PDB file of C-alpha atoms and ligand atoms in Angstrom:
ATOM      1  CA  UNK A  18      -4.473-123.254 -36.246  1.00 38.00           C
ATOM      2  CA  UNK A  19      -0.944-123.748 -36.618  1.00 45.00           C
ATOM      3  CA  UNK A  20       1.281-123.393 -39.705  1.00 55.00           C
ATOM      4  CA  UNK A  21       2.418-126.230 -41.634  1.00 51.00           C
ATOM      5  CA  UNK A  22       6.336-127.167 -41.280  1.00 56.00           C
ATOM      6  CA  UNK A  23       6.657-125.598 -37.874  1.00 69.00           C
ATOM      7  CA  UNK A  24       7.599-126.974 -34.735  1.00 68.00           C
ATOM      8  CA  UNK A  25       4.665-126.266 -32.157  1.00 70.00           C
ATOM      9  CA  UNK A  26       6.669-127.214 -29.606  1.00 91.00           C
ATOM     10  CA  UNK A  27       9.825-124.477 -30.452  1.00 88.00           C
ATOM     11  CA  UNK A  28       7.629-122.213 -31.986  1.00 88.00           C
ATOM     12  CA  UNK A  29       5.971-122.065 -28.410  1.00 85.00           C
ATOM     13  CA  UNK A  30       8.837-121.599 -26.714  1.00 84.00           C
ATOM     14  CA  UNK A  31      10.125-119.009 -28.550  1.00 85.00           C
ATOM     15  CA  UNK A  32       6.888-117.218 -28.133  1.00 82.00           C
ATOM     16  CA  UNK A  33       6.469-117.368 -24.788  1.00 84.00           C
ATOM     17  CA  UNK A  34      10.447-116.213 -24.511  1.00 79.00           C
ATOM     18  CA  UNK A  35       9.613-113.094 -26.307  1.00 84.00           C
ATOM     19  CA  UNK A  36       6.357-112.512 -25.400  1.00 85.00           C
ATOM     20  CA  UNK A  37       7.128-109.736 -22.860  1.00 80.00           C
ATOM     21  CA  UNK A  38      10.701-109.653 -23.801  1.00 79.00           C
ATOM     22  CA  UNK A  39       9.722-108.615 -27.435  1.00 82.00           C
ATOM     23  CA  UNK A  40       8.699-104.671 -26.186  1.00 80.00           C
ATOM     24  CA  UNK A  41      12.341-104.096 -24.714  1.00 78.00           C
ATOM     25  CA  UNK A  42      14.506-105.917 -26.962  1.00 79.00           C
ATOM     26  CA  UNK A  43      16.345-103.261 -29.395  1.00 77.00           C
ATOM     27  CA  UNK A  44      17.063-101.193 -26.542  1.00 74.00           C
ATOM     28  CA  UNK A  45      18.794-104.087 -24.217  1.00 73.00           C
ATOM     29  CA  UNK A  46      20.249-106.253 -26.790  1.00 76.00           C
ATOM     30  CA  UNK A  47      21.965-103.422 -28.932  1.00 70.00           C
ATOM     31  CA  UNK A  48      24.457-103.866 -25.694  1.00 70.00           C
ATOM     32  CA  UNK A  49      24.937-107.397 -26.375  1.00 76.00           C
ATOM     33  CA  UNK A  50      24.760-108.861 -29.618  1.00 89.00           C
ATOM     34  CA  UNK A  51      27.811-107.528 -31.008  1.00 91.00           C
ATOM     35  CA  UNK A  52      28.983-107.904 -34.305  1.00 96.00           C
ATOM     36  CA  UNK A  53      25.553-107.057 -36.012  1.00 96.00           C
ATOM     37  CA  UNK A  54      26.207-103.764 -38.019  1.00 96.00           C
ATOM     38  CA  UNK A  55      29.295-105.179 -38.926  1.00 97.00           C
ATOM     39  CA  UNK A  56      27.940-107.726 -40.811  1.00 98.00           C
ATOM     40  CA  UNK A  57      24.942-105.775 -41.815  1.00 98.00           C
ATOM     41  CA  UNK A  58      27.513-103.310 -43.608  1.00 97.00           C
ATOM     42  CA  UNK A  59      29.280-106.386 -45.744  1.00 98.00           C
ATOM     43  CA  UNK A  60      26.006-107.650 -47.253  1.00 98.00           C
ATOM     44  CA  UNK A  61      26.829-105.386 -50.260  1.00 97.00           C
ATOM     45  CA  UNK A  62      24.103-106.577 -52.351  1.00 98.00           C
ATOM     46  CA  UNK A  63      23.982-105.668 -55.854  1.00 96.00           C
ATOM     47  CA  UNK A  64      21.160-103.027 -57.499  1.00 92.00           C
ATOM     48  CA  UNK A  65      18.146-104.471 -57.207  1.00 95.00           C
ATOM     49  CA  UNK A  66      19.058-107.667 -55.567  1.00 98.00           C
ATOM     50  CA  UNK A  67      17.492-109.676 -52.576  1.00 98.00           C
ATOM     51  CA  UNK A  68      18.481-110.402 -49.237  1.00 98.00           C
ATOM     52  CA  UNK A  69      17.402-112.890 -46.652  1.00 98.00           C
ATOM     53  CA  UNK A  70      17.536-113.137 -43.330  1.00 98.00           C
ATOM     54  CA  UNK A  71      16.963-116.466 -41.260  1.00 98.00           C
ATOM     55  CA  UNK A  72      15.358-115.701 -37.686  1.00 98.00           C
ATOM     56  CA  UNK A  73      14.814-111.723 -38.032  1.00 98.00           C
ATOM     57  CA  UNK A  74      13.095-111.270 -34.551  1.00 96.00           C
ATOM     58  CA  UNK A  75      12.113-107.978 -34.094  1.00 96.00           C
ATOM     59  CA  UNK A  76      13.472-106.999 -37.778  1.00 97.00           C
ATOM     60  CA  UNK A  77      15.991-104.562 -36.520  1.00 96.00           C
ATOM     61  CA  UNK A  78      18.236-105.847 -38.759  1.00 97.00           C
ATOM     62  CA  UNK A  79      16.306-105.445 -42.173  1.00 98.00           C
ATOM     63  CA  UNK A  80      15.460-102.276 -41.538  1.00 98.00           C
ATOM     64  CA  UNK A  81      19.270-101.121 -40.892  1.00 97.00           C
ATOM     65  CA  UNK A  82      20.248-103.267 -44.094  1.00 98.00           C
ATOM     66  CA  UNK A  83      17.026-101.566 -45.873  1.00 98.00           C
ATOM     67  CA  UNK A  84      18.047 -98.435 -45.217  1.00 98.00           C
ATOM     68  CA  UNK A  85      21.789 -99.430 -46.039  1.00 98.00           C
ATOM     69  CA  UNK A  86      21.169-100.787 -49.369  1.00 98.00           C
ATOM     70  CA  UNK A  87      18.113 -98.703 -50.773  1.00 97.00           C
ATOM     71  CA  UNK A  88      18.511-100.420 -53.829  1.00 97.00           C
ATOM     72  CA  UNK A  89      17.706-103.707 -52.181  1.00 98.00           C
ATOM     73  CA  UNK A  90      14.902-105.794 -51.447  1.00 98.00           C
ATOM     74  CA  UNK A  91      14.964-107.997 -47.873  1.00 98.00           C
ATOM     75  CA  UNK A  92      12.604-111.062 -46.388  1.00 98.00           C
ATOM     76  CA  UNK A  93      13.194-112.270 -43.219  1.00 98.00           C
ATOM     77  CA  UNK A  94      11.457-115.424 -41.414  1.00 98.00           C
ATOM     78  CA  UNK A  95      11.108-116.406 -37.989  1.00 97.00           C
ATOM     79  CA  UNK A  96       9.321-118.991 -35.992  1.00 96.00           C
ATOM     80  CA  UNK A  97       7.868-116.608 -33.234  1.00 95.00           C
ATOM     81  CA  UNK A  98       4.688-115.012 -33.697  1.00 94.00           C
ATOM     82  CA  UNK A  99       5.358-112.327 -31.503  1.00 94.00           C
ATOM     83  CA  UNK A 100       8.564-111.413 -32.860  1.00 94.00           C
ATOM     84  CA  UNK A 101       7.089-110.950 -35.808  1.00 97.00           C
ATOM     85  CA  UNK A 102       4.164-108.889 -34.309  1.00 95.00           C
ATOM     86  CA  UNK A 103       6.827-106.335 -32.979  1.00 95.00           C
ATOM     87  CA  UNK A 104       8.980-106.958 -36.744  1.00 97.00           C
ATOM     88  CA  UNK A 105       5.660-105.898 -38.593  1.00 98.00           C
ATOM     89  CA  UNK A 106       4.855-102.990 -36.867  1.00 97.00           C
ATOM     90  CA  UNK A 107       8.609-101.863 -36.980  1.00 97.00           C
ATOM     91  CA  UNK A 108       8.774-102.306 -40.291  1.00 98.00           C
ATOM     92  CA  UNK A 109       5.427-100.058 -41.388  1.00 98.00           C
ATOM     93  CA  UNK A 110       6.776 -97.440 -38.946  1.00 97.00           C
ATOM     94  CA  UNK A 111      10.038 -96.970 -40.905  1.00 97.00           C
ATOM     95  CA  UNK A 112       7.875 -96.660 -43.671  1.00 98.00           C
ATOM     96  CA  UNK A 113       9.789-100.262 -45.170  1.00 98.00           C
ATOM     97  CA  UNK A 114       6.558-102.511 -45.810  1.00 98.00           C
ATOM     98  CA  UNK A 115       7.456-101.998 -49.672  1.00 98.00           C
ATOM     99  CA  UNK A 116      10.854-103.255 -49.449  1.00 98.00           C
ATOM    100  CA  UNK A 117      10.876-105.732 -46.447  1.00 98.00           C
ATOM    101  CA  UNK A 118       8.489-108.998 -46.333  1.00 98.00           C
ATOM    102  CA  UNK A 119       8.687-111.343 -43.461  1.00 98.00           C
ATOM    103  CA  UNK A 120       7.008-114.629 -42.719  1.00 98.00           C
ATOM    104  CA  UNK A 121       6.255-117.345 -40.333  1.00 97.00           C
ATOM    105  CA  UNK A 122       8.916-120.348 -40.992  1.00 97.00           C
ATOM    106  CA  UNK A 123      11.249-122.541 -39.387  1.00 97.00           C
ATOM    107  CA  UNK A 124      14.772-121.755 -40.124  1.00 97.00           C
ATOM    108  CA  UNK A 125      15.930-125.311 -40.275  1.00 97.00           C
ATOM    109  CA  UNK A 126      12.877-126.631 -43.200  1.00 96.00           C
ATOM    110  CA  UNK A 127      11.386-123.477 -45.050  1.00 97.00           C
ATOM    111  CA  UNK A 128       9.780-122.922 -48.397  1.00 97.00           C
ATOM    112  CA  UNK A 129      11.049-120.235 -49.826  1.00 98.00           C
ATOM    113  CA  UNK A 130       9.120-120.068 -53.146  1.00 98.00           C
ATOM    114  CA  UNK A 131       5.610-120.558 -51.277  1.00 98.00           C
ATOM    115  CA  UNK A 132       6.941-118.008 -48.514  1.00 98.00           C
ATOM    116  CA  UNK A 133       8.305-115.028 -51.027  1.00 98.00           C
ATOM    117  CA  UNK A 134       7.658-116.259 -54.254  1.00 98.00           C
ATOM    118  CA  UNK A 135      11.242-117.172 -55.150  1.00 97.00           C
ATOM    119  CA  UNK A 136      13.815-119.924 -53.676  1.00 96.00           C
ATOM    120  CA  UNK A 137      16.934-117.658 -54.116  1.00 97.00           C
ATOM    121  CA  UNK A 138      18.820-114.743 -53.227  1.00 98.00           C
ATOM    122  CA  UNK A 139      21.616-112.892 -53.376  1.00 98.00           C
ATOM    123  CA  UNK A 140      22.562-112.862 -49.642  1.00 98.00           C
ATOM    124  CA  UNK A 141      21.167-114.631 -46.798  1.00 98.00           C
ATOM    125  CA  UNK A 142      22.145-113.852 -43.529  1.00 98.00           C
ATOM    126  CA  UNK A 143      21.693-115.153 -39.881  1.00 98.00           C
ATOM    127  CA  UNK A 144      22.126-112.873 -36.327  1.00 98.00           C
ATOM    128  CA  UNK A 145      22.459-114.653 -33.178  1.00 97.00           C
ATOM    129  CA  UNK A 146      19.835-117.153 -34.262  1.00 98.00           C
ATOM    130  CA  UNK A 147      21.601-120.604 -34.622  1.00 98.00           C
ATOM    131  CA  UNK A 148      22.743-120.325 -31.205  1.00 97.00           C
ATOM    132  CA  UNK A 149      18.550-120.858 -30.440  1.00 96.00           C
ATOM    133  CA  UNK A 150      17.941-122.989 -33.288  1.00 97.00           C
ATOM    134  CA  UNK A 151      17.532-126.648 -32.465  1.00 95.00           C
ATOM    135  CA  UNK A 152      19.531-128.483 -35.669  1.00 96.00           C
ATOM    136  CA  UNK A 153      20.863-125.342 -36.123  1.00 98.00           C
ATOM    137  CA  UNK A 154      23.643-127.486 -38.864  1.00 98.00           C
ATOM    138  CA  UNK A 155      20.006-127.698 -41.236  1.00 98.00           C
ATOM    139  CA  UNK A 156      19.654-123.561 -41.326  1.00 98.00           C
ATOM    140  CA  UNK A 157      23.113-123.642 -42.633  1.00 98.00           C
ATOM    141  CA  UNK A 158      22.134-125.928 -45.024  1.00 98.00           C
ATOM    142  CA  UNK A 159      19.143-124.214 -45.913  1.00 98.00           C
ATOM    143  CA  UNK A 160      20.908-121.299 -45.977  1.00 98.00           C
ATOM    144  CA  UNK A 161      23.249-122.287 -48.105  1.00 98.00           C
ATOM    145  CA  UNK A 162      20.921-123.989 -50.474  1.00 97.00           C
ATOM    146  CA  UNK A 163      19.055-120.911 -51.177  1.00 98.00           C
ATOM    147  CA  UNK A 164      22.403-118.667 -52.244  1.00 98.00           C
ATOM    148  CA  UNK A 165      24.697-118.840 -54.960  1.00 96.00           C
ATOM    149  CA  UNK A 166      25.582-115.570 -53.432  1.00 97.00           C
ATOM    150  CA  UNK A 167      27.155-114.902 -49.601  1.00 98.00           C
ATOM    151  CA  UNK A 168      25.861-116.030 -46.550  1.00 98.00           C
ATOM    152  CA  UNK A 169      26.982-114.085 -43.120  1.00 98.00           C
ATOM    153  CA  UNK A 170      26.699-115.346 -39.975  1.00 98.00           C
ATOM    154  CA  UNK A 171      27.240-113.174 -36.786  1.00 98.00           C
ATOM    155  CA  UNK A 172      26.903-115.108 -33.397  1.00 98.00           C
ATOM    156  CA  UNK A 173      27.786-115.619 -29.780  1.00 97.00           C
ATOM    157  CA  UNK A 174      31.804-117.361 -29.835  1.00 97.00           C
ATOM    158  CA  UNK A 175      33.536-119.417 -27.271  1.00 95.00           C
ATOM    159  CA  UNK A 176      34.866-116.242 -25.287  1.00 94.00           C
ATOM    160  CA  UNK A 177      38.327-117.843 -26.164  1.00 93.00           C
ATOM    161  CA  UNK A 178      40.364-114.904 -24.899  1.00 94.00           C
ATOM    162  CA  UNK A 179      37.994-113.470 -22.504  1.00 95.00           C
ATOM    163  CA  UNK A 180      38.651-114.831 -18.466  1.00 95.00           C
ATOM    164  CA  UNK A 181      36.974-118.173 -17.055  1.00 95.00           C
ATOM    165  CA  UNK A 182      34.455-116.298 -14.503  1.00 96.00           C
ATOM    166  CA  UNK A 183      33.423-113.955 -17.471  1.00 94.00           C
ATOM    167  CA  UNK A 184      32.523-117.384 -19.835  1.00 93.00           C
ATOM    168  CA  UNK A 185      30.745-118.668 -16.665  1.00 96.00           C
ATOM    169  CA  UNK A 186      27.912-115.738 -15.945  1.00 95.00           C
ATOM    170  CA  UNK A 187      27.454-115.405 -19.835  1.00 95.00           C
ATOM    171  CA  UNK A 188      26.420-118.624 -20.115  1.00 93.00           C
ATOM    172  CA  UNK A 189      24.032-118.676 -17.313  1.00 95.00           C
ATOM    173  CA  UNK A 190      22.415-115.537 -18.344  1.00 91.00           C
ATOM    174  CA  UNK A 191      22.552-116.585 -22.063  1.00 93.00           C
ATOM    175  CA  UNK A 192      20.757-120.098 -21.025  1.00 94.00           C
ATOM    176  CA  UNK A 193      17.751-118.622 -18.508  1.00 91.00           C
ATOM    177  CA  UNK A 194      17.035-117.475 -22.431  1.00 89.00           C
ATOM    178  CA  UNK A 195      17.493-121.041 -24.216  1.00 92.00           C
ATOM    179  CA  UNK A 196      20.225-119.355 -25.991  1.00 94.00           C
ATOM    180  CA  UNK A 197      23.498-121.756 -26.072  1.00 95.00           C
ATOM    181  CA  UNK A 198      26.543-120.923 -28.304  1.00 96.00           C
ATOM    182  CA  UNK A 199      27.800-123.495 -30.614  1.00 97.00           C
ATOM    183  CA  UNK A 200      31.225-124.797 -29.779  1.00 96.00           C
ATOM    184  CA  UNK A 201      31.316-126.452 -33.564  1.00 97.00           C
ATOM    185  CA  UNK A 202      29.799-123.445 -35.712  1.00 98.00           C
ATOM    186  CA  UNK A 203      32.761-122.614 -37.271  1.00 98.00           C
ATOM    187  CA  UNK A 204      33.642-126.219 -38.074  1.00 98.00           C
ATOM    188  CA  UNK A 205      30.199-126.729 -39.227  1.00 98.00           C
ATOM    189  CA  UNK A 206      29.747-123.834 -41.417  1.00 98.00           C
ATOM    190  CA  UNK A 207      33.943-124.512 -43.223  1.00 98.00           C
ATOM    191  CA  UNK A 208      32.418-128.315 -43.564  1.00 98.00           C
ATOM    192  CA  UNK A 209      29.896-127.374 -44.972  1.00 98.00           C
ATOM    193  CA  UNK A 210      31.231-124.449 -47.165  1.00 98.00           C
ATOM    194  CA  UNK A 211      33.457-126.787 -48.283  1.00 97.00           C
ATOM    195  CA  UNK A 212      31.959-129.279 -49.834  1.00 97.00           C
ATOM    196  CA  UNK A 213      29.578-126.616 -51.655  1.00 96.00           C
ATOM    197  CA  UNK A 214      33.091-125.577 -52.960  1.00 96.00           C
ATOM    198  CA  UNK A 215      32.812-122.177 -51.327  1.00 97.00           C
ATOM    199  CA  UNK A 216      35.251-120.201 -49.785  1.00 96.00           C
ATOM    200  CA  UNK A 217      35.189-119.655 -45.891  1.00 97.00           C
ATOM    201  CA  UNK A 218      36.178-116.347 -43.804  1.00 97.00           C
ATOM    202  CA  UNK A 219      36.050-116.427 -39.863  1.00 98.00           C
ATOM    203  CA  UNK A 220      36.950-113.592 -37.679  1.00 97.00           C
ATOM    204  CA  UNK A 221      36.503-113.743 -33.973  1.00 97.00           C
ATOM    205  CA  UNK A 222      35.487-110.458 -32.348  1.00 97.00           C
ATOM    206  CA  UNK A 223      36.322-108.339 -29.150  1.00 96.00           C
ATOM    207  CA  UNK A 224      38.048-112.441 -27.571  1.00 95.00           C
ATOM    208  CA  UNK A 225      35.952-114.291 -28.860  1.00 96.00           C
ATOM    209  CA  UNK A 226      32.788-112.910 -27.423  1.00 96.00           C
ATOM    210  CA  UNK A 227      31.280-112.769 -30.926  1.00 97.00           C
ATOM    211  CA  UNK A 228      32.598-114.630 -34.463  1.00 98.00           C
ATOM    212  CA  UNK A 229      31.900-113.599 -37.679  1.00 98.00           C
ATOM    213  CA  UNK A 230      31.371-116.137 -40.650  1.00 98.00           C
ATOM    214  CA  UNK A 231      31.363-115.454 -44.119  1.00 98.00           C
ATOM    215  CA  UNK A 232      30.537-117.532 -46.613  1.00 98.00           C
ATOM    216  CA  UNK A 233      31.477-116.752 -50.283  1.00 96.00           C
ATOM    217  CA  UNK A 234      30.087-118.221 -53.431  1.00 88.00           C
ATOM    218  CA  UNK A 235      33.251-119.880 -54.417  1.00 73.00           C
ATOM    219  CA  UNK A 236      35.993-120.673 -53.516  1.00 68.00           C
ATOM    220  CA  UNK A 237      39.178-118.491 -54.779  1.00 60.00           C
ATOM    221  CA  UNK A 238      41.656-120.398 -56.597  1.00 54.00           C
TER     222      UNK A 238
HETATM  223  C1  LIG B 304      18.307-113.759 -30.371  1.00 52.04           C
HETATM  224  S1  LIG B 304      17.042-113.546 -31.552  1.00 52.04           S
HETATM  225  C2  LIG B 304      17.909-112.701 -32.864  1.00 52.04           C
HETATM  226  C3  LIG B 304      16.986-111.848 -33.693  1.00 52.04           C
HETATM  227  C4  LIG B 304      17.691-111.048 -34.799  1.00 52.04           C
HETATM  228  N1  LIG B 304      18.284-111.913 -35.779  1.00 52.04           N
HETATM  229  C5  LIG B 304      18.722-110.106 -34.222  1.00 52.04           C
HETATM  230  O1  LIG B 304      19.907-110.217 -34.541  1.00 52.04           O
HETATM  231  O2  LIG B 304      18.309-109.204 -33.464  1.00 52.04           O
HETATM  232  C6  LIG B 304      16.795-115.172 -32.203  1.00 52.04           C
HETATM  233  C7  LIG B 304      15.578-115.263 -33.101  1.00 52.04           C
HETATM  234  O3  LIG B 304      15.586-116.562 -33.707  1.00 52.04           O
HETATM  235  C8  LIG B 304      14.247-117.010 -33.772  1.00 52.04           C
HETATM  236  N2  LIG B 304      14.241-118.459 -33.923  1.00 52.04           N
HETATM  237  C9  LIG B 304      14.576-119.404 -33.000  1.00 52.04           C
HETATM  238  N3  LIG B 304      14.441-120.632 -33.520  1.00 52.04           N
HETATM  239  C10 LIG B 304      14.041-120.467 -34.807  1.00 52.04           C
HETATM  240  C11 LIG B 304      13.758-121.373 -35.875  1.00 52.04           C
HETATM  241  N4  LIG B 304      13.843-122.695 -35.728  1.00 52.04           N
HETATM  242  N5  LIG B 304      13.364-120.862 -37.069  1.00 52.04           N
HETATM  243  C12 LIG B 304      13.262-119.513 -37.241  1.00 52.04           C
HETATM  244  N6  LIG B 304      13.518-118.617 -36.257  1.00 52.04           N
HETATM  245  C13 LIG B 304      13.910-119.082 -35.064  1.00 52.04           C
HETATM  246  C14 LIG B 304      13.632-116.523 -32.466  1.00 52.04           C
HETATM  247  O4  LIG B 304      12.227-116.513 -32.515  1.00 52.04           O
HETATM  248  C15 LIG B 304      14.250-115.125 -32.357  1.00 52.04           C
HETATM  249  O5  LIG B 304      13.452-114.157 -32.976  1.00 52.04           O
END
């Protein structure tokens, strides 16, 4: 049976990307996705406020953020399946289940409300997701349209200061896994922040390799 709102045909994909890859993924890609725990430490949420992240995978990053904020409470979504086989189990071992709820959605046309019971929270965050999402400009938006709070984004950059070769092999790799950096996501996100009337921070990390968006709730005057 498959679940209303999703693409079959991504949700697939993903599935069968992670299928296998799913078992050895915090261990390999705490060497590559950069930037996370960075971003996990600015969420700041307030006591007893709610935090959502938009393509959790394996939930590695709930738990940190759980265990950051203990006042908190965190939902994640994701379109895989079998990330959110691995996410699930993760999540009971830490001993989380009470704090952290995740569901089956597509980042770029969710329900919130019929997901979690509410349609918004205080932070929403995305990790190296966009860069997989097909219309990844419509989980801004979603993002976005679920906050009056912040919404961080951490994800791959354009390598601007790192050498030619080095921009070459990363992109190979990155695409055997249908991952593909956005060129535009920092245009995107400040065109979009702006005409929400919110305030936009970028900071590109270790050349470019990584860049880190914030988005505020308003902007400062
Ligand atoms: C590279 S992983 C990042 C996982 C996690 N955020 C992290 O930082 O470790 C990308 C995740 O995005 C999910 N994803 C891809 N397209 C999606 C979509 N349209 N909606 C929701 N999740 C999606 C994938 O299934 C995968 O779990």
């Amino acid at each position: 049976m498959s679940t209303p709102g999703l693409s079959a045909g991504h949700s697939g994909l993903m599935d069968r990307v992670y299928r296998h890859q799913r078992h050895i993924y915090d261990l390999t890609r705490k060497y590559y996705l950069l930037g996370r725990d960075r971003m996990i430490s600015e969420l700041d949420p307030p006591g007893g406020g709610t935090v959502l992240e938009l393509g959790c995978g394996t939930g590695r990053n709930l738990i940190l953020a759980a265990r950051r904020f203990p006042q908190a409470h965190f939902h994640g979504i994701d379109i895989s399946a079998e990330m959110l086989a691995t996410a699930r189990a993760s999540i009971a071992r830490a001993g989380l289940s009470h704090r952290i709820t995740v569901a089956q959605a597509d980042a770029t046309a969710f329900d919130a409300e019929a997901l979690f019971g509410r349609s918004d929270f205080d932070r929403v965050f995305i990790s190296y997701a966009l860069s997989m999402i097909p219309g990844w400009e419509r989980s801004v938006s979603a993002a976005l349209a679920v906050t009056n709070g912040s919404v961080h984004i951490v994800d791959f950059g354009q390598q601007e200061g790192l050498p030619g070769w080095f921009r070459t092999l990363l992109r190979g790799w990155l695409a055997r896994f249908h991952v593909a950096p956005r060129q535009t996501l920092a245009k995107e996100i400040a065109g979009q922040a702006d005409a929400a009337g919110r305030s936009f921070g970028f900071v590109s990390l270790y050349r470019g390799y990584a860049w880190l968006i914030v988005v505020g709730s308003q902007k400062s005057i």
